[in-house]
PDB file of C-alpha atoms and ligand atoms in Angstrom:
ATOM      1  CA  MET I   7     166.134-265.050  40.158  1.00 96.00           C
ATOM      2  CA  ARG I   8     164.774-266.492  43.479  1.00 97.00           C
ATOM      3  CA  LEU I   9     165.568-266.087  47.228  1.00 97.00           C
ATOM      4  CA  GLU I  10     163.827-266.779  50.356  1.00 97.00           C
ATOM      5  CA  ILE I  11     163.184-264.504  53.232  1.00 97.00           C
ATOM      6  CA  ASN I  12     161.354-265.341  56.420  1.00 95.00           C
ATOM      7  CA  GLY I  13     159.663-268.414  54.780  1.00 96.00           C
ATOM      8  CA  CYS I  14     158.584-266.442  51.701  1.00 98.00           C
ATOM      9  CA  ALA I  15     160.127-266.896  48.275  1.00 98.00           C
ATOM     10  CA  ILE I  16     160.830-263.808  46.238  1.00 98.00           C
ATOM     11  CA  GLU I  17     160.927-264.621  42.541  1.00 98.00           C
ATOM     12  CA  LEU I  18     161.575-262.500  39.483  1.00 98.00           C
ATOM     13  CA  ILE I  19     160.596-263.953  36.037  1.00 98.00           C
ATOM     14  CA  ARG I  20     159.883-262.681  32.629  1.00 98.00           C
ATOM     15  CA  GLY I  21     156.477-263.492  31.378  1.00 98.00           C
ATOM     16  CA  ASP I  22     152.725-262.668  30.967  1.00 98.00           C
ATOM     17  CA  ILE I  23     150.935-262.170  34.253  1.00 98.00           C
ATOM     18  CA  THR I  24     147.603-263.256  32.830  1.00 98.00           C
ATOM     19  CA  LEU I  25     148.996-266.881  32.673  1.00 98.00           C
ATOM     20  CA  GLU I  26     149.923-266.930  36.412  1.00 98.00           C
ATOM     21  CA  ALA I  27     148.218-269.639  38.659  1.00 98.00           C
ATOM     22  CA  THR I  28     149.133-267.896  41.963  1.00 98.00           C
ATOM     23  CA  GLY I  29     146.369-267.147  44.531  1.00 98.00           C
ATOM     24  CA  ALA I  30     146.157-263.614  43.306  1.00 99.00           C
ATOM     25  CA  ILE I  31     147.613-261.512  40.524  1.00 99.00           C
ATOM     26  CA  VAL I  32     147.939-257.772  40.862  1.00 99.00           C
ATOM     27  CA  ASN I  33     146.485-255.341  38.262  1.00 98.00           C
ATOM     28  CA  ALA I  34     148.005-251.911  37.653  1.00 98.00           C
ATOM     29  CA  ALA I  35     144.533-250.315  37.542  1.00 98.00           C
ATOM     30  CA  ASN I  36     143.433-246.718  37.284  1.00 98.00           C
ATOM     31  CA  SER I  37     141.595-244.929  40.109  1.00 98.00           C
ATOM     32  CA  ARG I  38     138.167-245.343  38.336  1.00 98.00           C
ATOM     33  CA  LEU I  39     138.804-249.121  37.876  1.00 98.00           C
ATOM     34  CA  ALA I  40     137.606-248.366  34.398  1.00 96.00           C
ATOM     35  CA  GLY I  41     139.885-250.796  32.574  1.00 92.00           C
ATOM     36  CA  GLY I  42     142.547-249.527  30.095  1.00 89.00           C
ATOM     37  CA  GLY I  43     145.547-250.560  28.082  1.00 93.00           C
ATOM     38  CA  GLY I  44     148.679-252.340  29.198  1.00 97.00           C
ATOM     39  CA  VAL I  45     148.445-255.002  31.839  1.00 98.00           C
ATOM     40  CA  ASP I  46     145.011-253.753  32.883  1.00 98.00           C
ATOM     41  CA  GLY I  47     143.520-254.349  29.397  1.00 98.00           C
ATOM     42  CA  ALA I  48     145.165-257.775  29.210  1.00 98.00           C
ATOM     43  CA  ILE I  49     143.871-258.941  32.498  1.00 98.00           C
ATOM     44  CA  HIS I  50     140.271-257.970  31.716  1.00 98.00           C
ATOM     45  CA  ARG I  51     140.558-259.529  28.268  1.00 98.00           C
ATOM     46  CA  VAL I  52     141.719-262.901  29.567  1.00 98.00           C
ATOM     47  CA  GLY I  53     139.712-262.782  32.885  1.00 98.00           C
ATOM     48  CA  GLY I  54     136.371-261.934  31.253  1.00 98.00           C
ATOM     49  CA  PRO I  55     133.478-259.669  32.329  1.00 98.00           C
ATOM     50  CA  ALA I  56     132.892-260.937  35.834  1.00 98.00           C
ATOM     51  CA  ILE I  57     136.014-258.847  36.878  1.00 98.00           C
ATOM     52  CA  MET I  58     134.587-255.537  35.483  1.00 98.00           C
ATOM     53  CA  ASP I  59     131.193-256.299  37.010  1.00 98.00           C
ATOM     54  CA  GLU I  60     132.807-256.316  40.383  1.00 98.00           C
ATOM     55  CA  CYS I  61     134.952-253.278  39.596  1.00 98.00           C
ATOM     56  CA  ARG I  62     131.790-251.277  38.680  1.00 98.00           C
ATOM     57  CA  LYS I  63     130.208-252.265  42.001  1.00 98.00           C
ATOM     58  CA  ILE I  64     133.320-251.212  43.925  1.00 98.00           C
ATOM     59  CA  GLY I  65     133.303-247.902  41.912  1.00 98.00           C
ATOM     60  CA  GLY I  66     136.959-246.774  42.318  1.00 98.00           C
ATOM     61  CA  CYS I  67     140.214-247.016  44.252  1.00 98.00           C
ATOM     62  CA  PRO I  68     142.387-244.029  45.324  1.00 98.00           C
ATOM     63  CA  THR I  69     146.108-243.909  44.243  1.00 98.00           C
ATOM     64  CA  GLY I  70     148.181-246.101  46.650  1.00 98.00           C
ATOM     65  CA  SER I  71     145.126-248.280  47.786  1.00 98.00           C
ATOM     66  CA  ALA I  72     144.085-251.720  46.565  1.00 99.00           C
ATOM     67  CA  VAL I  73     140.757-253.600  46.121  1.00 98.00           C
ATOM     68  CA  ILE I  74     140.049-257.260  45.312  1.00 98.00           C
ATOM     69  CA  THR I  75     137.787-259.020  42.861  1.00 98.00           C
ATOM     70  CA  THR I  76     137.275-262.483  41.486  1.00 98.00           C
ATOM     71  CA  GLY I  77     139.893-263.794  39.016  1.00 98.00           C
ATOM     72  CA  GLY I  78     137.074-264.671  36.585  1.00 98.00           C
ATOM     73  CA  ASN I  79     138.489-266.935  33.931  1.00 98.00           C
ATOM     74  CA  LEU I  80     142.035-266.476  34.958  1.00 98.00           C
ATOM     75  CA  LYS I  81     143.967-269.284  36.588  1.00 98.00           C
ATOM     76  CA  ALA I  82     144.662-267.020  39.549  1.00 98.00           C
ATOM     77  CA  GLY I  83     141.851-267.023  42.122  1.00 98.00           C
ATOM     78  CA  TYR I  84     141.658-263.257  42.558  1.00 98.00           C
ATOM     79  CA  VAL I  85     142.678-259.985  41.041  1.00 99.00           C
ATOM     80  CA  ILE I  86     144.065-257.350  43.379  1.00 99.00           C
ATOM     81  CA  HIS I  87     143.580-253.952  41.722  1.00 98.00           C
ATOM     82  CA  THR I  88     146.038-251.278  42.820  1.00 98.00           C
ATOM     83  CA  VAL I  89     146.616-247.843  41.516  1.00 98.00           C
ATOM     84  CA  GLY I  90     150.250-246.602  41.284  1.00 98.00           C
ATOM     85  CA  PRO I  91     151.052-242.952  40.864  1.00 98.00           C
ATOM     86  CA  VAL I  92     151.477-241.137  37.571  1.00 98.00           C
ATOM     87  CA  TYR I  93     155.076-240.024  37.506  1.00 98.00           C
ATOM     88  CA  ARG I  94     155.792-236.367  37.133  1.00 97.00           C
ATOM     89  CA  ASP I  95     159.211-235.619  38.454  1.00 96.00           C
ATOM     90  CA  GLY I  96     159.633-237.819  41.459  1.00 94.00           C
ATOM     91  CA  ALA I  97     159.024-234.852  43.749  1.00 95.00           C
ATOM     92  CA  HIS I  98     155.201-235.254  44.005  1.00 96.00           C
ATOM     93  CA  ASN I  99     155.063-238.024  46.552  1.00 97.00           C
ATOM     94  CA  GLU I 100     155.501-240.704  43.764  1.00 98.00           C
ATOM     95  CA  PRO I 101     157.755-243.072  45.841  1.00 98.00           C
ATOM     96  CA  THR I 102     155.354-242.967  48.815  1.00 98.00           C
ATOM     97  CA  LEU I 103     152.371-243.636  46.736  1.00 98.00           C
ATOM     98  CA  LEU I 104     154.070-246.480  44.811  1.00 98.00           C
ATOM     99  CA  ALA I 105     155.193-248.070  48.072  1.00 99.00           C
ATOM    100  CA  ASN I 106     151.737-247.762  49.463  1.00 99.00           C
ATOM    101  CA  ALA I 107     150.373-249.553  46.369  1.00 99.00           C
ATOM    102  CA  TYR I 108     152.653-252.496  46.885  1.00 99.00           C
ATOM    103  CA  ARG I 109     152.067-252.604  50.714  1.00 98.00           C
ATOM    104  CA  GLU I 110     148.236-252.230  50.487  1.00 98.00           C
ATOM    105  CA  SER I 111     148.194-255.151  47.893  1.00 99.00           C
ATOM    106  CA  LEU I 112     150.229-257.402  50.188  1.00 98.00           C
ATOM    107  CA  SER I 113     148.072-256.515  53.248  1.00 98.00           C
ATOM    108  CA  LEU I 114     144.845-257.305  51.224  1.00 98.00           C
ATOM    109  CA  ALA I 115     146.272-260.598  50.100  1.00 98.00           C
ATOM    110  CA  LEU I 116     147.192-261.566  53.728  1.00 98.00           C
ATOM    111  CA  SER I 117     143.805-260.495  55.032  1.00 98.00           C
ATOM    112  CA  LYS I 118     142.124-262.801  52.545  1.00 98.00           C
ATOM    113  CA  GLY I 119     144.356-265.758  53.405  1.00 98.00           C
ATOM    114  CA  ILE I 120     146.084-265.586  49.976  1.00 98.00           C
ATOM    115  CA  LYS I 121     149.546-267.053  50.168  1.00 98.00           C
ATOM    116  CA  THR I 122     150.902-266.555  46.657  1.00 98.00           C
ATOM    117  CA  ILE I 123     150.776-263.421  44.726  1.00 99.00           C
ATOM    118  CA  SER I 124     152.138-262.145  41.323  1.00 99.00           C
ATOM    119  CA  PHE I 125     152.961-258.452  40.602  1.00 99.00           C
ATOM    120  CA  PRO I 126     153.519-256.608  37.431  1.00 99.00           C
ATOM    121  CA  SER I 127     155.829-253.544  37.278  1.00 98.00           C
ATOM    122  CA  ILE I 128     153.295-251.001  38.536  1.00 98.00           C
ATOM    123  CA  SER I 129     153.422-247.477  37.243  1.00 98.00           C
ATOM    124  CA  THR I 130     156.320-248.066  34.803  1.00 98.00           C
ATOM    125  CA  GLY I 131     154.161-248.274  31.540  1.00 98.00           C
ATOM    126  CA  THR I 132     151.692-245.572  30.763  1.00 97.00           C
ATOM    127  CA  TYR I 133     152.237-243.924  34.134  1.00 98.00           C
ATOM    128  CA  GLY I 134     155.749-243.191  33.252  1.00 98.00           C
ATOM    129  CA  TYR I 135     157.661-244.150  36.435  1.00 98.00           C
ATOM    130  CA  PRO I 136     161.403-244.909  35.528  1.00 98.00           C
ATOM    131  CA  ALA I 137     161.922-248.626  35.894  1.00 98.00           C
ATOM    132  CA  LYS I 138     165.069-248.509  37.975  1.00 98.00           C
ATOM    133  CA  ALA I 139     163.564-246.069  40.473  1.00 98.00           C
ATOM    134  CA  ALA I 140     160.337-248.037  40.565  1.00 98.00           C
ATOM    135  CA  SER I 141     162.219-251.302  41.163  1.00 98.00           C
ATOM    136  CA  GLU I 142     163.937-249.913  44.186  1.00 98.00           C
ATOM    137  CA  VAL I 143     160.605-248.715  45.800  1.00 98.00           C
ATOM    138  CA  ALA I 144     158.844-252.036  44.854  1.00 98.00           C
ATOM    139  CA  LEU I 145     161.476-254.379  46.181  1.00 98.00           C
ATOM    140  CA  LYS I 146     162.327-252.486  49.378  1.00 98.00           C
ATOM    141  CA  THR I 147     158.678-252.460  50.180  1.00 98.00           C
ATOM    142  CA  ILE I 148     158.212-256.124  49.560  1.00 98.00           C
ATOM    143  CA  LEU I 149     161.377-257.170  51.422  1.00 98.00           C
ATOM    144  CA  ALA I 150     160.234-255.063  54.474  1.00 98.00           C
ATOM    145  CA  PHE I 151     156.803-256.500  54.370  1.00 98.00           C
ATOM    146  CA  VAL I 152     157.857-260.209  54.237  1.00 98.00           C
ATOM    147  CA  LYS I 153     160.269-259.569  57.043  1.00 98.00           C
ATOM    148  CA  ALA I 154     157.589-258.120  59.219  1.00 98.00           C
ATOM    149  CA  HIS I 155     154.637-260.477  58.379  1.00 97.00           C
ATOM    150  CA  THR I 156     154.379-264.234  58.048  1.00 96.00           C
ATOM    151  CA  GLY I 157     151.736-265.953  55.870  1.00 96.00           C
ATOM    152  CA  LEU I 158     152.893-265.310  52.387  1.00 98.00           C
ATOM    153  CA  THR I 159     154.901-268.098  50.728  1.00 98.00           C
ATOM    154  CA  LEU I 160     155.551-266.660  47.351  1.00 98.00           C
ATOM    155  CA  VAL I 161     155.763-263.054  45.967  1.00 98.00           C
ATOM    156  CA  ARG I 162     156.580-263.143  42.267  1.00 98.00           C
ATOM    157  CA  PHE I 163     157.274-260.234  39.794  1.00 98.00           C
ATOM    158  CA  VAL I 164     156.212-261.188  36.334  1.00 98.00           C
ATOM    159  CA  LEU I 165     158.076-258.662  34.197  1.00 98.00           C
ATOM    160  CA  PHE I 166     157.086-258.210  30.575  1.00 98.00           C
ATOM    161  CA  SER I 167     160.486-257.438  29.096  1.00 98.00           C
ATOM    162  CA  ASP I 168     163.993-258.768  29.454  1.00 98.00           C
ATOM    163  CA  ALA I 169     165.093-255.143  30.111  1.00 98.00           C
ATOM    164  CA  ASP I 170     162.676-254.916  33.125  1.00 98.00           C
ATOM    165  CA  LEU I 171     163.767-258.423  34.356  1.00 98.00           C
ATOM    166  CA  LYS I 172     167.419-257.197  34.220  1.00 98.00           C
ATOM    167  CA  THR I 173     166.575-253.949  36.074  1.00 98.00           C
ATOM    168  CA  TYR I 174     164.631-255.683  38.867  1.00 98.00           C
ATOM    169  CA  SER I 175     167.201-258.372  39.199  1.00 98.00           C
ATOM    170  CA  GLY I 176     170.016-255.795  39.510  1.00 98.00           C
ATOM    171  CA  THR I 177     168.086-253.974  42.201  1.00 98.00           C
ATOM    172  CA  LEU I 178     167.262-257.079  44.203  1.00 98.00           C
ATOM    173  CA  LEU I 179     171.018-258.131  44.153  1.00 98.00           C
ATOM    174  CA  ARG I 180     171.929-254.709  45.500  1.00 98.00           C
ATOM    175  CA  LEU I 181     169.177-254.849  48.252  1.00 97.00           C
ATOM    176  CA  VAL I 182     170.032-258.255  49.763  1.00 93.00           C
TER     177      VAL I 182
HETATM  178  P1  LIG G 220     150.705-248.307  34.518  1.00 54.07           P
HETATM  179  O1  LIG G 220     149.605-247.519  33.885  1.00 54.07           O
HETATM  180  O2  LIG G 220     150.785-248.503  36.033  1.00 54.07           O
HETATM  181  O3  LIG G 220     152.146-247.671  34.071  1.00 54.07           O
HETATM  182  P2  LIG G 220     150.944-250.271  32.384  1.00 54.07           P
HETATM  183  O4  LIG G 220     150.016-251.499  32.204  1.00 54.07           O
HETATM  184  O5  LIG G 220     150.962-249.228  31.294  1.00 54.07           O
HETATM  185  O6  LIG G 220     150.585-249.713  33.837  1.00 54.07           O
HETATM  186  O7  LIG G 220     152.335-250.907  32.534  1.00 54.07           O
HETATM  187  C1  LIG G 220     152.897-251.539  33.648  1.00 54.07           C
HETATM  188  C2  LIG G 220     153.820-252.668  33.284  1.00 54.07           C
HETATM  189  O8  LIG G 220     153.127-253.808  32.932  1.00 54.07           O
HETATM  190  C3  LIG G 220     154.710-252.302  32.033  1.00 54.07           C
HETATM  191  O9  LIG G 220     156.103-252.699  32.362  1.00 54.07           O
HETATM  192  C4  LIG G 220     154.189-253.171  30.904  1.00 54.07           C
HETATM  193  O10 LIG G 220     155.249-253.639  30.072  1.00 54.07           O
HETATM  194  C5  LIG G 220     153.635-254.410  31.749  1.00 54.07           C
HETATM  195  N1  LIG G 220     152.742-255.258  31.055  1.00 54.07           N
HETATM  196  C6  LIG G 220     151.902-255.081  30.066  1.00 54.07           C
HETATM  197  N2  LIG G 220     151.206-256.165  29.820  1.00 54.07           N
HETATM  198  C7  LIG G 220     151.632-257.176  30.668  1.00 54.07           C
HETATM  199  C8  LIG G 220     151.307-258.554  30.983  1.00 54.07           C
HETATM  200  N3  LIG G 220     150.385-259.137  30.251  1.00 54.07           N
HETATM  201  N4  LIG G 220     152.024-259.118  31.972  1.00 54.07           N
HETATM  202  C9  LIG G 220     152.924-258.564  32.692  1.00 54.07           C
HETATM  203  N5  LIG G 220     153.269-257.225  32.555  1.00 54.07           N
HETATM  204  C10 LIG G 220     152.613-256.626  31.624  1.00 54.07           C
END
Protein backbone atom coordinates (compact mmCIF):
# COMPACT_ATOMS: atom_id res chain seq x y z
CA MET A 1 0.00 0.00 0.00
CA ARG A 2 1.25 3.49 -0.85
CA LEU A 3 -0.07 6.99 -0.50
CA GLU A 4 1.39 10.48 -0.60
CA ILE A 5 0.98 13.25 1.94
CA ASN A 6 2.60 16.68 1.75
CA GLY A 7 5.26 15.45 -0.70
CA CYS A 8 6.10 12.35 1.34
CA ALA A 9 5.23 8.79 0.30
CA ILE A 10 3.95 6.49 3.04
CA GLU A 11 4.52 2.85 2.10
CA LEU A 12 3.61 -0.40 3.79
CA ILE A 13 5.38 -3.53 2.58
CA ARG A 14 6.13 -7.02 3.86
CA GLY A 15 9.83 -7.74 4.07
CA ASP A 16 13.11 -7.83 5.96
CA ILE A 17 14.28 -4.40 7.09
CA THR A 18 17.96 -5.42 6.93
CA LEU A 19 17.66 -5.42 3.11
CA GLU A 20 16.41 -1.84 2.89
CA ALA A 21 18.44 0.76 0.97
CA THR A 22 16.71 3.81 2.46
CA GLY A 23 18.77 6.61 4.00
CA ALA A 24 18.13 5.14 7.43
CA ILE A 25 16.48 2.09 8.93
CA VAL A 26 15.05 2.18 12.43
CA ASN A 27 15.99 -0.43 15.03
CA ALA A 28 13.64 -1.47 17.84
CA ALA A 29 16.45 -1.36 20.39
CA ASN A 30 16.53 -1.81 24.16
CA SER A 31 17.46 1.05 26.49
CA ARG A 32 20.99 -0.24 27.07
CA LEU A 33 21.56 -0.45 23.30
CA ALA A 34 22.91 -3.87 24.16
CA GLY A 35 21.61 -5.78 21.16
CA GLY A 36 19.09 -8.58 21.48
CA GLY A 37 16.83 -10.82 19.48
CA GLY A 38 14.21 -9.94 16.90
CA VAL A 39 14.86 -7.08 14.55
CA ASP A 40 17.69 -5.76 16.75
CA GLY A 41 19.64 -9.02 16.45
CA ALA A 42 19.06 -9.13 12.70
CA ILE A 43 20.29 -5.55 12.18
CA HIS A 44 23.51 -6.12 14.15
CA ARG A 45 24.13 -9.46 12.41
CA VAL A 46 23.85 -7.99 8.93
CA GLY A 47 25.30 -4.57 9.75
CA GLY A 48 28.42 -5.87 11.49
CA PRO A 49 30.37 -4.73 14.56
CA ALA A 50 30.75 -1.03 13.67
CA ILE A 51 27.14 -0.46 14.76
CA MET A 52 27.67 -1.98 18.21
CA ASP A 53 30.95 -0.06 18.62
CA GLU A 54 28.99 3.20 18.26
CA CYS A 55 26.16 1.95 20.48
CA ARG A 56 28.70 1.23 23.25
CA LYS A 57 30.09 4.75 22.97
CA ILE A 58 26.59 6.27 23.12
CA GLY A 59 25.89 4.07 26.14
CA GLY A 60 22.08 3.95 26.18
CA CYS A 61 18.78 5.47 25.08
CA PRO A 62 15.72 6.12 27.28
CA THR A 63 12.35 4.71 26.25
CA GLY A 64 10.72 7.02 23.70
CA SER A 65 14.03 8.56 22.54
CA ALA A 66 16.25 7.81 19.54
CA VAL A 67 19.97 7.82 18.70
CA ILE A 68 21.81 7.36 15.41
CA THR A 69 24.77 5.26 14.30
CA THR A 70 26.41 4.24 11.08
CA GLY A 71 24.69 1.63 8.96
CA GLY A 72 27.89 -0.43 8.89
CA ASN A 73 27.59 -3.08 6.19
CA LEU A 74 23.88 -2.44 5.65
CA LYS A 75 22.63 -0.90 2.41
CA ALA A 76 21.01 1.83 4.52
CA GLY A 77 23.36 4.68 5.41
CA TYR A 78 22.37 4.93 9.06
CA VAL A 79 20.60 3.04 11.81
CA ILE A 80 18.32 5.05 14.05
CA HIS A 81 17.94 3.14 17.31
CA THR A 82 14.76 3.88 19.20
CA VAL A 83 13.31 2.27 22.29
CA GLY A 84 9.61 1.51 22.41
CA PRO A 85 7.74 0.73 25.62
CA VAL A 86 7.29 -2.72 27.11
CA TYR A 87 3.52 -3.25 27.00
CA ARG A 88 1.87 -3.95 30.36
CA ASP A 89 -1.84 -3.12 30.10
CA GLY A 90 -2.01 0.04 28.00
CA ALA A 91 -2.51 2.21 31.09
CA HIS A 92 1.18 2.80 31.83
CA ASN A 93 1.87 5.54 29.30
CA GLU A 94 2.52 3.02 26.54
CA PRO A 95 0.78 4.98 23.73
CA THR A 96 2.66 8.20 24.53
CA LEU A 97 6.00 6.42 24.77
CA LEU A 98 5.41 4.57 21.49
CA ALA A 99 4.39 7.81 19.74
CA ASN A 100 7.52 9.49 21.13
CA ALA A 101 9.71 6.70 19.73
CA TYR A 102 8.33 7.23 16.22
CA ARG A 103 8.40 11.06 16.44
CA GLU A 104 11.95 11.20 17.83
CA SER A 105 13.15 8.85 15.08
CA LEU A 106 11.61 11.06 12.39
CA SER A 107 13.01 14.25 13.98
CA LEU A 108 16.47 12.76 14.18
CA ALA A 109 16.30 11.72 10.52
CA LEU A 110 15.24 15.24 9.48
CA SER A 111 17.97 16.86 11.56
CA LYS A 112 20.58 14.70 9.75
CA GLY A 113 19.16 15.50 6.31
CA ILE A 114 17.94 11.93 5.80
CA LYS A 115 15.03 11.86 3.35
CA THR A 116 14.01 8.21 3.28
CA ILE A 117 13.46 6.00 6.31
CA SER A 118 12.20 2.47 7.00
CA PHE A 119 10.53 1.40 10.24
CA PRO A 120 9.80 -2.03 11.71
CA SER A 121 6.75 -2.54 13.91
CA ILE A 122 8.27 -1.17 17.13
CA SER A 123 7.33 -2.86 20.44
CA THR A 124 5.04 -5.51 18.92
CA GLY A 125 7.46 -8.45 19.24
CA THR A 126 9.17 -9.23 22.53
CA TYR A 127 7.78 -6.03 24.07
CA GLY A 128 4.23 -7.36 23.64
CA TYR A 129 2.35 -4.32 22.31
CA PRO A 130 -0.80 -5.54 20.50
CA ALA A 131 -0.23 -4.95 16.78
CA LYS A 132 -3.54 -3.22 16.04
CA ALA A 133 -3.19 -0.71 18.87
CA ALA A 134 0.47 -0.15 18.01
CA SER A 135 -0.36 0.41 14.31
CA GLU A 136 -2.82 3.14 15.27
CA VAL A 137 -0.26 5.00 17.36
CA ALA A 138 2.50 4.50 14.78
CA LEU A 139 0.53 5.65 11.75
CA LYS A 140 -1.22 8.56 13.48
CA THR A 141 2.16 9.83 14.66
CA ILE A 142 3.76 9.48 11.24
CA LEU A 143 0.85 11.11 9.40
CA ALA A 144 0.86 14.06 11.82
CA PHE A 145 4.63 14.43 11.47
CA VAL A 146 4.71 14.48 7.66
CA LYS A 147 1.82 16.94 7.58
CA ALA A 148 3.73 19.28 9.89
CA HIS A 149 7.25 18.96 8.39
CA THR A 150 8.69 18.94 4.89
CA GLY A 151 11.97 17.22 4.01
CA LEU A 152 11.14 13.53 4.19
CA THR A 153 10.23 11.93 0.85
CA LEU A 154 9.59 8.34 1.95
CA VAL A 155 8.48 6.72 5.19
CA ARG A 156 8.23 2.95 4.71
CA PHE A 157 7.00 0.29 7.12
CA VAL A 158 8.74 -3.01 6.55
CA LEU A 159 6.49 -5.57 8.21
CA PHE A 160 7.79 -9.02 8.89
CA SER A 161 4.52 -10.97 8.54
CA ASP A 162 1.48 -10.92 6.27
CA ALA A 163 -0.66 -10.54 9.39
CA ASP A 164 1.18 -7.36 10.41
CA LEU A 165 0.98 -5.96 6.87
CA LYS A 166 -2.77 -6.58 6.91
CA THR A 167 -3.16 -4.94 10.31
CA TYR A 168 -1.15 -1.83 9.38
CA SER A 169 -2.91 -1.54 5.99
CA GLY A 170 -6.34 -1.71 7.63
CA THR A 171 -5.36 0.99 10.08
CA LEU A 172 -3.93 3.28 7.40
CA LEU A 173 -7.11 2.95 5.34
CA ARG A 174 -9.16 3.97 8.37
CA LEU A 175 -6.94 6.98 9.13
CA VAL A 176 -6.84 8.63 5.69
P1 LIG B 1 10.35 -5.18 20.36
O1 LIG B 1 11.31 -5.64 21.43
O2 LIG B 1 10.33 -3.68 20.17
O3 LIG B 1 8.99 -5.78 20.52
P2 LIG B 1 11.08 -7.16 18.28
O4 LIG B 1 12.32 -7.16 17.47
O5 LIG B 1 10.88 -8.28 19.26
O6 LIG B 1 11.01 -5.71 19.00
O7 LIG B 1 9.82 -7.13 17.31
C1 LIG B 1 9.40 -6.01 16.60
C2 LIG B 1 8.87 -6.43 15.25
O8 LIG B 1 9.95 -6.63 14.35
C3 LIG B 1 8.07 -7.74 15.26
O9 LIG B 1 6.88 -7.55 14.50
C4 LIG B 1 9.01 -8.71 14.53
O10 LIG B 1 8.27 -9.70 13.82
C5 LIG B 1 9.69 -7.77 13.57
N1 LIG B 1 10.95 -8.23 12.96
C6 LIG B 1 11.83 -9.16 13.38
N2 LIG B 1 12.86 -9.27 12.50
C7 LIG B 1 12.62 -8.37 11.50
C8 LIG B 1 13.28 -8.01 10.29
N3 LIG B 1 14.44 -8.58 9.91
N4 LIG B 1 12.72 -7.03 9.51
C9 LIG B 1 11.56 -6.43 9.86
N5 LIG B 1 10.89 -6.73 10.99
C10 LIG B 1 11.41 -7.69 11.79
